[in-house]
Coordinates of C-alpha atoms in Angstrom, one line a residue:
M12 CA -5.8 -24.7 -16.0
Q13 CA -3.1 -26.9 -15.1
I14 CA -4.4 -30.1 -14.3
V15 CA -2.6 -33.8 -12.8
Q16 CA -4.4 -36.8 -11.6
S17 CA -2.7 -40.2 -10.5
D18 CA -1.3 -42.9 -12.2
I19 CA -3.0 -45.7 -10.7
V20 CA -6.3 -46.8 -12.2
L21 CA -9.3 -47.0 -9.2
G22 CA -10.2 -49.7 -9.7
E23 CA -14.1 -51.3 -8.5
V24 CA -15.9 -49.4 -6.5
T25 CA -18.3 -51.3 -4.0
Q26 CA -21.6 -50.1 -5.1
N27 CA -23.2 -49.2 -1.6
I28 CA -23.2 -49.3 2.3
A29 CA -25.2 -52.4 2.8
M30 CA -22.7 -54.3 0.4
M31 CA -19.4 -53.8 2.6
L32 CA -21.1 -54.0 5.8
E33 CA -22.6 -57.3 4.8
G34 CA -19.3 -58.6 3.8
N35 CA -17.3 -57.1 6.0
A36 CA -18.9 -59.0 8.7
A37 CA -18.8 -62.1 6.2
R38 CA -15.3 -62.0 5.6
Y39 CA -14.3 -61.1 9.7
S40 CA -17.9 -62.4 11.4
N41 CA -16.4 -62.8 15.2
R42 CA -13.5 -60.1 15.4
T43 CA -13.7 -56.8 17.2
M44 CA -14.9 -53.9 14.9
Y45 CA -16.0 -51.4 17.2
G46 CA -14.1 -50.8 21.2
E47 CA -15.9 -48.7 23.4
K48 CA -14.8 -47.9 27.0
H49 CA -17.0 -48.3 30.2
N50 CA -15.8 -48.9 33.9
G51 CA -12.3 -48.2 32.8
E52 CA -12.0 -51.2 30.1
Y53 CA -13.0 -51.4 26.3
C54 CA -15.9 -53.2 25.5
H55 CA -16.0 -55.0 22.2
T56 CA -17.9 -55.7 19.6
T57 CA -17.8 -57.9 17.0
W58 CA -18.7 -57.8 12.9
A59 CA -21.8 -60.5 13.6
E60 CA -22.8 -58.9 16.1
F61 CA -23.0 -54.9 14.8
L62 CA -24.1 -56.0 11.5
H63 CA -27.4 -58.0 14.1
S64 CA -27.7 -54.7 15.1
V65 CA -28.1 -53.0 12.3
R66 CA -30.3 -55.0 10.3
N67 CA -32.7 -54.7 13.9
V68 CA -32.3 -50.7 13.7
A69 CA -33.5 -50.4 10.3
S70 CA -36.4 -53.2 10.5
N71 CA -37.1 -50.9 13.7
L72 CA -37.5 -48.4 12.3
A73 CA -40.1 -48.4 9.4
R74 CA -42.4 -49.2 12.3
Y75 CA -42.3 -45.7 13.4
G76 CA -43.2 -44.4 9.2
Y77 CA -39.0 -44.7 8.3
Q78 CA -38.7 -45.2 4.7
P79 CA -36.2 -44.8 1.6
G80 CA -35.1 -41.3 1.4
S81 CA -36.0 -40.2 4.9
K82 CA -33.8 -38.4 6.7
V83 CA -32.8 -38.5 10.1
M84 CA -30.9 -35.8 12.1
V85 CA -28.1 -37.2 14.8
Y86 CA -27.2 -34.7 18.2
S87 CA -24.8 -36.9 19.4
P88 CA -22.0 -37.9 20.1
N89 CA -19.6 -40.4 18.5
R90 CA -20.4 -43.3 20.7
L91 CA -21.8 -46.9 19.0
E92 CA -25.5 -46.7 19.5
M93 CA -24.6 -43.8 17.1
L94 CA -22.6 -45.9 14.7
I95 CA -25.3 -48.5 15.0
L96 CA -28.3 -46.0 13.7
E97 CA -26.3 -44.1 11.3
M98 CA -24.6 -47.3 9.1
A99 CA -28.4 -48.4 9.3
V100 CA -29.6 -44.6 7.8
M101 CA -27.1 -45.1 4.8
A102 CA -28.2 -49.1 4.6
S103 CA -31.5 -48.8 4.4
G104 CA -32.2 -45.9 1.5
G105 CA -31.9 -43.3 4.5
I106 CA -30.1 -39.6 5.0
S107 CA -27.8 -38.9 7.6
V108 CA -27.6 -35.7 9.1
P109 CA -25.7 -35.6 11.6
I110 CA -24.8 -32.3 13.7
F111 CA -22.1 -31.6 17.0
A112 CA -23.4 -32.4 19.9
Y113 CA -23.4 -29.2 21.6
F114 CA -25.4 -27.0 19.7
Q115 CA -27.5 -24.6 21.5
K116 CA -31.2 -24.3 21.1
E117 CA -31.4 -22.0 18.4
T118 CA -28.2 -23.6 16.3
V119 CA -30.2 -27.2 16.3
E120 CA -33.4 -25.0 15.2
I121 CA -32.3 -23.1 12.1
L122 CA -30.6 -26.8 11.3
L123 CA -34.1 -28.0 11.6
N124 CA -35.4 -26.1 9.7
H125 CA -33.1 -26.7 6.5
S126 CA -32.8 -29.8 6.8
D127 CA -36.0 -31.1 5.8
C128 CA -35.3 -34.4 8.7
S129 CA -38.6 -36.4 10.2
F130 CA -36.5 -38.2 12.7
V131 CA -33.9 -37.3 15.5
A132 CA -31.6 -38.8 17.2
V133 CA -30.4 -37.7 21.0
A134 CA -28.0 -39.1 22.9
G135 CA -29.8 -38.1 26.4
E136 CA -31.1 -35.2 28.5
L137 CA -29.1 -32.6 27.4
Q138 CA -29.9 -32.6 24.0
L139 CA -33.2 -33.0 24.6
S140 CA -33.3 -30.0 26.4
R141 CA -31.9 -28.6 23.3
L142 CA -34.8 -30.4 20.8
P143 CA -36.8 -27.4 20.4
Q144 CA -40.7 -29.2 19.1
H145 CA -40.9 -29.1 15.4
A146 CA -43.6 -30.1 13.3
N147 CA -41.9 -32.1 11.4
I148 CA -40.5 -34.6 13.7
K149 CA -42.1 -37.3 13.5
H150 CA -40.0 -39.9 16.6
V151 CA -37.2 -38.9 18.7
F152 CA -34.8 -41.9 19.3
V153 CA -32.9 -41.3 22.7
F154 CA -29.9 -43.3 22.9
D155 CA -29.0 -42.9 27.4
H156 CA -31.7 -45.0 29.0
L157 CA -33.9 -42.6 30.6
E158 CA -36.7 -43.7 33.0
T159 CA -38.8 -40.2 31.6
L160 CA -38.9 -39.2 27.9
P161 CA -40.6 -35.6 28.3
Y162 CA -42.0 -36.5 24.3
P163 CA -44.7 -38.6 23.6
N164 CA -43.1 -39.1 20.1
C165 CA -40.2 -39.9 22.4
V166 CA -38.5 -43.9 21.6
L167 CA -35.7 -45.2 23.5
F168 CA -32.8 -46.9 21.5
S169 CA -33.5 -49.8 22.7
E170 CA -36.7 -50.6 21.3
L171 CA -35.3 -50.2 17.7
L172 CA -32.8 -52.7 18.7
A173 CA -35.1 -54.9 20.0
D174 CA -34.9 -58.3 18.1
H175 CA -38.2 -58.2 16.1
G176 CA -37.1 -60.6 13.6
S177 CA -35.4 -58.1 11.3
E178 CA -37.2 -58.2 7.8
P179 CA -35.4 -59.2 5.1
G180 CA -34.2 -57.1 2.6
A181 CA -33.9 -54.2 5.4
L182 CA -30.3 -53.5 4.4
L183 CA -30.3 -52.0 0.7
T184 CA -27.6 -54.3 -1.0
D185 CA -28.9 -53.0 -4.4
A186 CA -29.0 -49.6 -3.8
P187 CA -27.6 -47.8 -6.5
A188 CA -24.3 -46.2 -5.6
D189 CA -24.9 -42.0 -7.4
D190 CA -27.7 -42.0 -4.2
I191 CA -27.4 -39.6 -1.3
C192 CA -26.8 -41.2 2.2
L193 CA -25.0 -38.6 4.4
N194 CA -25.9 -34.9 4.2
M195 CA -23.2 -32.9 5.9
Y196 CA -23.2 -29.5 7.6
T197 CA -20.1 -27.8 6.8
S198 CA -18.2 -25.4 9.6
G199 CA -16.7 -21.8 10.0
T200 CA -18.9 -20.1 7.3
M201 CA -21.8 -17.8 8.9
G202 CA -25.0 -18.0 9.0
V203 CA -27.0 -21.4 8.1
P204 CA -24.2 -23.4 7.5
K205 CA -23.9 -25.2 3.8
C206 CA -25.3 -29.0 3.8
V207 CA -22.8 -31.4 1.6
Q208 CA -24.8 -34.3 0.2
L209 CA -23.2 -37.2 -0.1
T210 CA -23.8 -40.4 -1.7
H211 CA -22.4 -43.4 -1.6
R212 CA -19.9 -43.6 -4.3
N213 CA -18.6 -40.5 -3.3
I214 CA -17.5 -42.4 0.3
L215 CA -17.1 -45.5 -0.9
S216 CA -14.8 -44.5 -4.1
Q217 CA -12.0 -42.7 -2.2
Q218 CA -12.1 -45.6 0.6
A219 CA -11.4 -48.0 -3.0
A220 CA -8.6 -45.2 -3.7
L221 CA -7.3 -44.9 -0.4
Q222 CA -6.8 -49.3 -0.5
H223 CA -3.8 -48.7 -3.1
V224 CA -2.0 -46.0 -0.9
W225 CA -1.7 -47.6 3.0
H226 CA -2.7 -51.1 3.3
L227 CA -5.4 -51.4 6.3
N228 CA -6.7 -55.0 7.2
E229 CA -8.7 -56.8 10.1
D230 CA -5.4 -56.9 11.7
D231 CA -5.3 -52.7 12.3
R232 CA -6.6 -51.2 15.0
L233 CA -7.2 -47.1 15.0
L234 CA -7.8 -44.9 18.6
A235 CA -10.7 -42.4 17.3
Y236 CA -12.0 -39.0 18.8
L237 CA -11.9 -37.3 15.4
P238 CA -16.2 -36.0 15.5
W239 CA -18.6 -38.2 13.0
H240 CA -20.2 -34.8 12.4
H241 CA -17.1 -33.4 11.1
S242 CA -16.0 -35.0 7.2
F243 CA -12.6 -35.8 8.9
G244 CA -13.9 -38.7 11.3
G245 CA -17.0 -39.5 10.3
I246 CA -16.5 -40.3 6.6
F247 CA -12.2 -40.5 6.2
E248 CA -11.1 -41.8 9.6
R249 CA -14.5 -44.1 10.1
F250 CA -14.8 -45.6 6.5
S251 CA -11.2 -46.2 6.8
A252 CA -11.7 -48.7 9.3
L253 CA -15.0 -49.6 8.5
Y254 CA -14.2 -50.7 4.5
N255 CA -11.3 -52.3 5.2
G256 CA -11.9 -54.5 8.9
A257 CA -10.4 -52.6 10.8
A258 CA -11.4 -52.0 14.6
L259 CA -12.6 -48.3 15.6
M260 CA -11.6 -47.9 19.6
L261 CA -13.4 -44.4 20.6
E262 CA -10.7 -43.1 22.7
S263 CA -13.2 -42.1 26.3
S264 CA -11.8 -38.1 26.2
Y265 CA -12.8 -37.2 23.0
G266 CA -9.6 -36.3 22.5
K267 CA -9.3 -34.5 25.0
D268 CA -7.5 -35.1 28.1
P269 CA -4.0 -36.2 26.7
G270 CA -3.2 -37.7 29.7
Q271 CA -6.7 -40.1 28.8
I272 CA -5.7 -40.2 25.6
M273 CA -2.3 -41.9 26.6
E274 CA -4.3 -43.9 28.8
N275 CA -6.0 -45.5 26.4
W276 CA -3.2 -45.8 24.2
K277 CA -2.1 -48.3 26.1
Q278 CA -5.1 -50.3 26.4
V279 CA -5.6 -50.2 22.6
K280 CA -2.0 -49.8 20.9
P281 CA -3.0 -48.5 17.7
S282 CA -1.3 -49.5 14.9
C283 CA -3.0 -46.1 12.8
F284 CA -3.3 -42.3 14.4
F285 CA -5.3 -39.8 12.4
S286 CA -5.4 -36.5 14.5
V287 CA -5.1 -33.0 14.4
P288 CA -1.2 -31.1 15.2
K289 CA -2.6 -29.5 18.8
V290 CA -3.3 -33.1 20.3
Y291 CA 0.2 -34.4 18.3
Q292 CA 2.0 -31.1 20.4
S293 CA 0.4 -32.4 23.3
L294 CA 1.3 -36.1 23.7
I295 CA 4.5 -35.6 22.5
E296 CA 5.1 -32.6 25.9
L297 CA 4.4 -36.0 27.6
T298 CA 6.5 -38.5 26.4
R299 CA 9.4 -35.8 26.8
G300 CA 11.7 -36.8 29.7
D301 CA 9.4 -40.1 30.7
K302 CA 11.5 -43.3 29.0
E303 CA 8.6 -45.7 29.8
A304 CA 5.6 -42.7 28.1
E305 CA 7.9 -42.8 24.5
Q306 CA 8.0 -46.2 24.4
L307 CA 4.0 -46.8 25.3
F308 CA 3.7 -43.7 22.5
F309 CA 6.3 -44.3 19.5
H310 CA 5.5 -48.3 19.8
S311 CA 6.4 -50.7 17.3
G312 CA 3.1 -51.5 15.5
L313 CA 2.9 -47.9 15.4
K314 CA 2.4 -48.2 11.2
F315 CA 1.9 -44.5 10.9
V316 CA 0.2 -41.0 11.4
F317 CA -2.1 -38.8 10.1
T318 CA -2.3 -35.3 9.9
A319 CA -5.5 -33.3 8.5
A320 CA -6.7 -30.0 9.3
A321 CA -3.1 -28.3 9.7
S322 CA 0.6 -29.1 8.5
L323 CA 2.4 -30.7 11.2
P324 CA 5.3 -28.4 12.5
E325 CA 8.5 -30.5 11.7
T326 CA 9.8 -30.4 15.2
L327 CA 7.1 -32.7 15.7
S328 CA 7.0 -34.6 12.9
V329 CA 10.5 -35.0 13.1
E330 CA 10.0 -37.3 16.2
F331 CA 7.6 -40.1 14.7
E332 CA 10.4 -39.8 11.8
K333 CA 13.5 -40.7 13.6
R334 CA 12.1 -43.9 14.9
N335 CA 10.7 -44.6 11.6
I336 CA 6.9 -43.7 11.6
P337 CA 6.0 -42.3 8.4
V338 CA 3.6 -39.2 9.0
L339 CA 1.2 -38.8 6.6
E340 CA -1.0 -35.8 5.5
G341 CA -3.7 -34.9 3.6
W342 CA -6.4 -32.3 2.0
G343 CA -10.3 -32.2 0.9
L344 CA -12.8 -30.9 2.2
T345 CA -16.0 -32.2 3.2
E346 CA -17.3 -31.7 -0.6
T347 CA -14.4 -33.9 -1.6
S348 CA -15.5 -36.5 0.7
P349 CA -13.1 -35.8 1.9
C350 CA -9.5 -36.5 0.9
C351 CA -8.6 -35.2 -3.3
T352 CA -4.3 -35.7 -2.6
I353 CA -2.2 -37.3 0.2
T354 CA 1.5 -37.7 0.6
D355 CA 3.8 -40.6 -0.2
P356 CA 5.0 -42.6 3.5
T357 CA 8.6 -43.5 1.3
L358 CA 9.7 -39.8 0.9
K359 CA 10.5 -37.2 2.7
R360 CA 8.1 -34.4 3.8
E361 CA 8.4 -31.1 2.2
K362 CA 7.0 -27.6 4.3
G363 CA 3.4 -27.2 2.3
I364 CA 3.3 -30.6 0.3
V365 CA -0.3 -32.2 1.0
G366 CA 0.3 -34.8 -1.6
K367 CA -0.8 -36.1 -5.1
P368 CA -4.4 -36.8 -6.6
I369 CA -5.4 -40.0 -4.6
P370 CA -6.4 -42.6 -8.2
G371 CA -9.8 -41.5 -9.7
V372 CA -9.6 -37.9 -8.5
S373 CA -8.2 -35.4 -10.8
I374 CA -6.6 -31.2 -9.3
G375 CA -6.4 -28.5 -11.7
I376 CA -5.4 -25.7 -11.1
A377 CA -7.3 -21.9 -12.8
D378 CA -5.7 -19.4 -13.8
D379 CA -5.9 -17.3 -10.8
G380 CA -4.3 -19.9 -8.6
E381 CA -7.6 -22.4 -7.3
I382 CA -7.9 -24.9 -6.8
C383 CA -10.5 -27.4 -9.0
V384 CA -11.4 -30.7 -8.2
K385 CA -13.3 -33.6 -10.6
G386 CA -13.7 -36.9 -9.7
P387 CA -16.0 -39.0 -7.6
N388 CA -15.4 -38.1 -5.0
V389 CA -17.1 -35.1 -5.3
M390 CA -20.4 -34.4 -4.2
V391 CA -24.2 -34.3 -5.8
G392 CA -24.2 -30.5 -5.2
Y393 CA -25.7 -28.3 -1.2
Y394 CA -28.9 -28.7 -0.1
K395 CA -32.0 -26.1 -1.1
N396 CA -28.4 -23.5 -1.4
D397 CA -28.7 -23.2 -5.6
D398 CA -27.0 -19.9 -5.5
A399 CA -24.0 -21.8 -4.0
N400 CA -24.2 -24.2 -6.7
E401 CA -23.8 -22.2 -9.0
K402 CA -20.9 -20.9 -7.5
A403 CA -19.2 -24.0 -6.9
F404 CA -18.8 -25.7 -10.5
T405 CA -17.7 -24.5 -13.6
A406 CA -19.3 -25.0 -16.7
D407 CA -17.6 -28.3 -17.4
G408 CA -18.0 -29.6 -14.3
W409 CA -14.9 -29.1 -11.9
Y410 CA -15.6 -28.2 -8.0
C411 CA -14.4 -24.7 -7.5
T412 CA -12.3 -25.4 -3.8
G413 CA -12.0 -22.0 -3.0
D414 CA -8.1 -23.1 -1.6
V415 CA -5.3 -21.5 -3.6
G416 CA -2.5 -23.5 -4.7
E417 CA 0.4 -24.3 -7.0
L418 CA 1.7 -27.9 -8.5
T419 CA 4.7 -29.1 -8.0
P420 CA 6.9 -32.3 -8.6
A421 CA 6.9 -33.6 -5.6
G422 CA 3.0 -32.9 -4.9
L423 CA 0.3 -30.0 -4.1
K424 CA 1.1 -27.0 -2.3
L425 CA -1.0 -25.3 -0.2
V426 CA -1.5 -20.9 0.0
S427 CA -4.0 -20.1 1.2
R428 CA -8.2 -19.9 1.4
K429 CA -9.4 -18.0 -1.3
D430 CA -11.2 -15.2 1.3
R431 CA -8.2 -14.8 3.4
I432 CA -5.7 -13.5 1.9
F433 CA -6.6 -10.0 2.1
K434 CA -4.6 -6.6 0.8
L435 CA -3.5 -3.7 3.2
A436 CA -4.2 -0.5 2.4
N437 CA -1.6 -0.2 0.0
G438 CA -2.7 -2.3 -2.3
E439 CA 0.1 -5.0 -1.3
K440 CA -1.2 -8.8 -0.8
V441 CA -0.9 -10.6 2.0
I442 CA -1.5 -14.4 3.2
P443 CA -2.2 -14.8 6.9
S444 CA -1.2 -18.7 7.5
D445 CA 2.2 -18.1 6.6
L446 CA 2.5 -15.7 9.0
E447 CA 0.8 -18.1 11.2
M448 CA 2.9 -21.0 10.6
L449 CA 5.6 -19.6 11.7
I450 CA 4.5 -17.9 15.0
Q451 CA 2.8 -21.2 15.9
S452 CA 6.2 -22.7 14.9
K453 CA 8.3 -20.3 16.8
C454 CA 6.3 -21.0 20.2
S455 CA 4.3 -24.1 21.7
Y456 CA 2.8 -21.8 24.4
I457 CA 0.6 -20.2 21.5
A458 CA -2.4 -22.6 20.7
Y459 CA -3.6 -20.3 18.1
A460 CA -2.4 -17.4 16.4
V461 CA -4.4 -15.3 13.9
I462 CA -3.5 -13.1 11.5
V463 CA -5.9 -10.1 10.3
G464 CA -5.6 -6.5 8.5
G465 CA -7.7 -6.0 5.5
G466 CA -7.6 -2.4 4.3
K467 CA -5.3 -1.6 7.1
E468 CA -1.6 -0.1 7.0
Y469 CA -0.6 -3.4 8.6
P470 CA -1.4 -7.0 9.8
V471 CA -1.9 -7.5 13.4
A472 CA -2.0 -10.7 15.1
L473 CA -4.3 -12.1 17.8
L474 CA -2.5 -14.8 20.0
F475 CA -4.8 -17.5 22.1
P476 CA -2.0 -18.9 24.5
N477 CA -2.1 -22.9 24.9
R478 CA -3.5 -23.6 29.0
N479 CA -2.4 -26.5 29.2
E480 CA 1.3 -26.1 28.8
L481 CA 1.4 -22.7 31.0
S482 CA -0.2 -24.5 34.1
Q483 CA 2.6 -27.3 33.6
P484 CA 5.0 -27.1 36.3
T485 CA 8.3 -24.6 35.8
G486 CA 10.2 -27.7 33.8
A487 CA 7.9 -29.9 32.8
V488 CA 7.7 -28.5 29.3
A489 CA 10.2 -28.6 26.7
S490 CA 10.9 -25.1 26.1
T491 CA 11.6 -23.7 22.7
E492 CA 14.6 -22.4 21.6
G493 CA 15.2 -19.0 23.8
C494 CA 11.4 -19.4 25.8
K495 CA 11.5 -18.8 28.9
C496 CA 8.8 -21.7 30.0
P497 CA 6.3 -18.9 30.7
R498 CA 3.7 -19.4 33.6
S499 CA 1.5 -16.6 33.1
I500 CA -0.2 -14.4 30.0
N501 CA 2.3 -11.6 31.6
E502 CA 5.7 -13.7 31.3
L503 CA 4.2 -15.1 27.7
G504 CA 4.2 -11.4 26.4
N505 CA 7.5 -11.3 27.5
C506 CA 9.0 -13.8 26.3
L507 CA 6.9 -14.0 22.7
H508 CA 8.8 -10.4 22.2
T509 CA 11.6 -12.5 20.7
C510 CA 9.2 -15.0 18.5
L511 CA 7.6 -12.3 16.9
R512 CA 11.2 -10.4 16.1
Q513 CA 12.3 -13.6 14.7
T514 CA 9.0 -14.0 12.6
N515 CA 9.4 -10.4 10.9
Y516 CA 13.3 -10.7 10.0
S517 CA 11.9 -14.3 8.2
L518 CA 10.1 -11.8 5.9
L519 CA 10.8 -11.2 2.7
Q520 CA 8.3 -8.4 2.4
K521 CA 8.4 -5.8 4.7
F522 CA 5.1 -4.5 4.3
A523 CA 3.9 -8.5 5.6
K524 CA 5.2 -7.4 9.1
I525 CA 3.5 -7.6 12.0
K526 CA 3.6 -4.6 14.1
F527 CA 0.9 -4.9 17.5
A528 CA 0.0 -8.7 19.1
M529 CA -2.4 -8.8 21.4
V530 CA -2.1 -12.2 23.8
I531 CA -5.6 -12.5 25.0
D532 CA -6.1 -14.7 28.5
D533 CA -9.7 -16.7 26.7
E534 CA -9.9 -19.9 24.6
L535 CA -11.1 -20.6 21.3
S536 CA -14.0 -23.8 21.5
I537 CA -16.3 -25.1 18.9
E538 CA -18.9 -24.3 21.2
R539 CA -18.8 -20.6 20.7
N540 CA -18.0 -21.4 17.0
T541 CA -13.9 -20.6 17.2
L542 CA -13.4 -23.8 16.0
T543 CA -14.0 -25.9 14.0
P544 CA -14.8 -30.1 14.7
S545 CA -11.5 -30.7 13.5
L546 CA -9.8 -27.7 15.8
K547 CA -9.0 -25.0 13.1
F548 CA -9.7 -21.8 13.8
A549 CA -12.7 -19.7 12.2
P550 CA -11.4 -16.6 10.4
N551 CA -15.2 -15.2 10.7
K552 CA -16.4 -15.8 13.5
I553 CA -12.9 -14.7 15.4
Q554 CA -12.8 -11.7 13.7
E555 CA -16.7 -11.2 14.8
A556 CA -16.1 -12.4 18.4
Y557 CA -12.7 -10.5 18.8
K558 CA -13.9 -6.8 17.3
A559 CA -13.0 -4.7 19.9
H560 CA -10.1 -6.7 20.5
I561 CA -8.5 -6.1 16.7
E562 CA -9.8 -2.4 16.3
N563 CA -7.5 -1.6 19.6
L564 CA -4.4 -2.7 17.8
Y565 CA -5.1 -0.3 16.1
G566 CA -5.3 3.1 18.0
S567 CA -8.5 2.4 19.5
K568 CA -9.6 2.2 23.3
N569 CA -12.3 0.1 23.5
S570 CA -13.3 -2.2 26.8
I571 CA -12.3 -5.5 27.0
S572 CA -13.6 -8.2 29.3
E573 CA -9.8 -10.7 29.3
E574 CA -6.6 -9.6 30.8
V575 CA -4.7 -9.0 27.9
Y576 CA -1.2 -8.2 26.5
I577 CA 0.1 -5.6 23.6
V578 CA 3.3 -6.6 21.9
N579 CA 4.4 -4.0 20.9
L580 CA 7.5 -4.3 17.7
T581 CA 7.6 -0.8 16.5
A582 CA 9.1 0.8 19.7
D583 CA 11.9 -0.1 22.2
N584 CA 9.2 -0.7 24.7
P585 CA 8.1 -3.6 23.2
F586 CA 6.0 -5.3 26.2
V587 CA 2.7 -3.0 27.3
P588 CA -0.5 -4.7 29.3
E589 CA -3.7 -3.4 29.0
T590 CA -6.5 -3.3 31.7
T591 CA -8.6 -6.2 32.1

């Protein structure tokens, strides 16, 4: 096995989350640690106020039967109450179990049965309506101030916040570093998702390592929308603010409305921004041809932007780099808390390179190319899943990530997910992520490109349009070279023929060339499980949801409800409309 690790010694790591909160509240008492928008303006919470609330909640939880080791499911979008509750649980010996805020009732029931949670916290009426009655739930805490509560075991969160005189020692500053404090469900898997068990050491060792890479402090402001039930937002971004005393300012549209993000950007003036490529693309498009928006977005106080889930296309990263704003990229998984590598902000970015190991972490490349990890950031294991644990770790303790990569002088190079590399009928291997990135880099009107073809004679592509850009007035969106600013699925299909021909032409292996592509007038979404919380597409779910579409690309005549068009790259007539 090839192995590489950081030359930097990790050093001392804060023992637990209670110590982190107590220490920062003492250091930054009256400084803003959190902001949330109400009636168009940001309301701020100081470190002293936050710690007071966390202590009250931790103390009052005990009145309802909560004790160290208790598991609390949190079923809510990002908000102050969620932050207070999760920190109170983790800092008092409990285990927080956050889940997606808009899961349907059936999914919530599956997770409740699997998680063994005794308590549940919900945002409001919507989540209450989807919460099944469960014998093991002692109490349900409700963040919204509802006039009536549907069940006798419901408690308003304001009761937990009440100042009854918090018990001394409600926060366990002596909790062992290896105590589990967070159980986080992974995304993109079939059946019951895997539940990753993370400790204080897992989470805080990563932040200690990142201090050697960047220099966040109490003067920094993060405009945050990434969901806290997912590792990128809930661990990486959120604890980057909490650990370093920076202000975590909630983005009120949750990353869904570029116009609102820009308005919030104007009020917050973030010094750091953590996001996924799709959102960067939408924001940069708003600045094109608008000098005021350009100056606002690329303001002088922006220290760096961070991208994860997918590489930031060069057409976008260059916009930051030409203004001397570093673009940082990292790699990791929920199982590794999540960051394992990060790029050097002083070096020019290279395609596919996700950086070098952070201090304390070792990266190994197995004989079959799989990336393996060792370090204090690696999970304890999956909850109630012995089979998965046995497969996840080697006999000598390496965690097998399922990603394939290469070690280069510039850092770790990602190749693909191991389970996404497929063989065609002739035995040739295809790496779909290469094709997908090529297509998306050539046409900004495509939100997602999904390549399939395992066991078939040739690969095909499912293409999902960027509806926001298609709906813009003609000329409002900067066109890709050779693109004719399509306003409809029909026009987009015609336009894509050139992009796809160029993609095929750039491939060295003839067998990997796409023969047919289907433009589907539909949106991938987290709610339908076709997108992960970090807005990556979920290949297995997509192949399941669009099975009929894929079969049609191989000659079947299935009935399809959406408007679709097939781009034929094997014939003179490139564009074949399908029935709606």
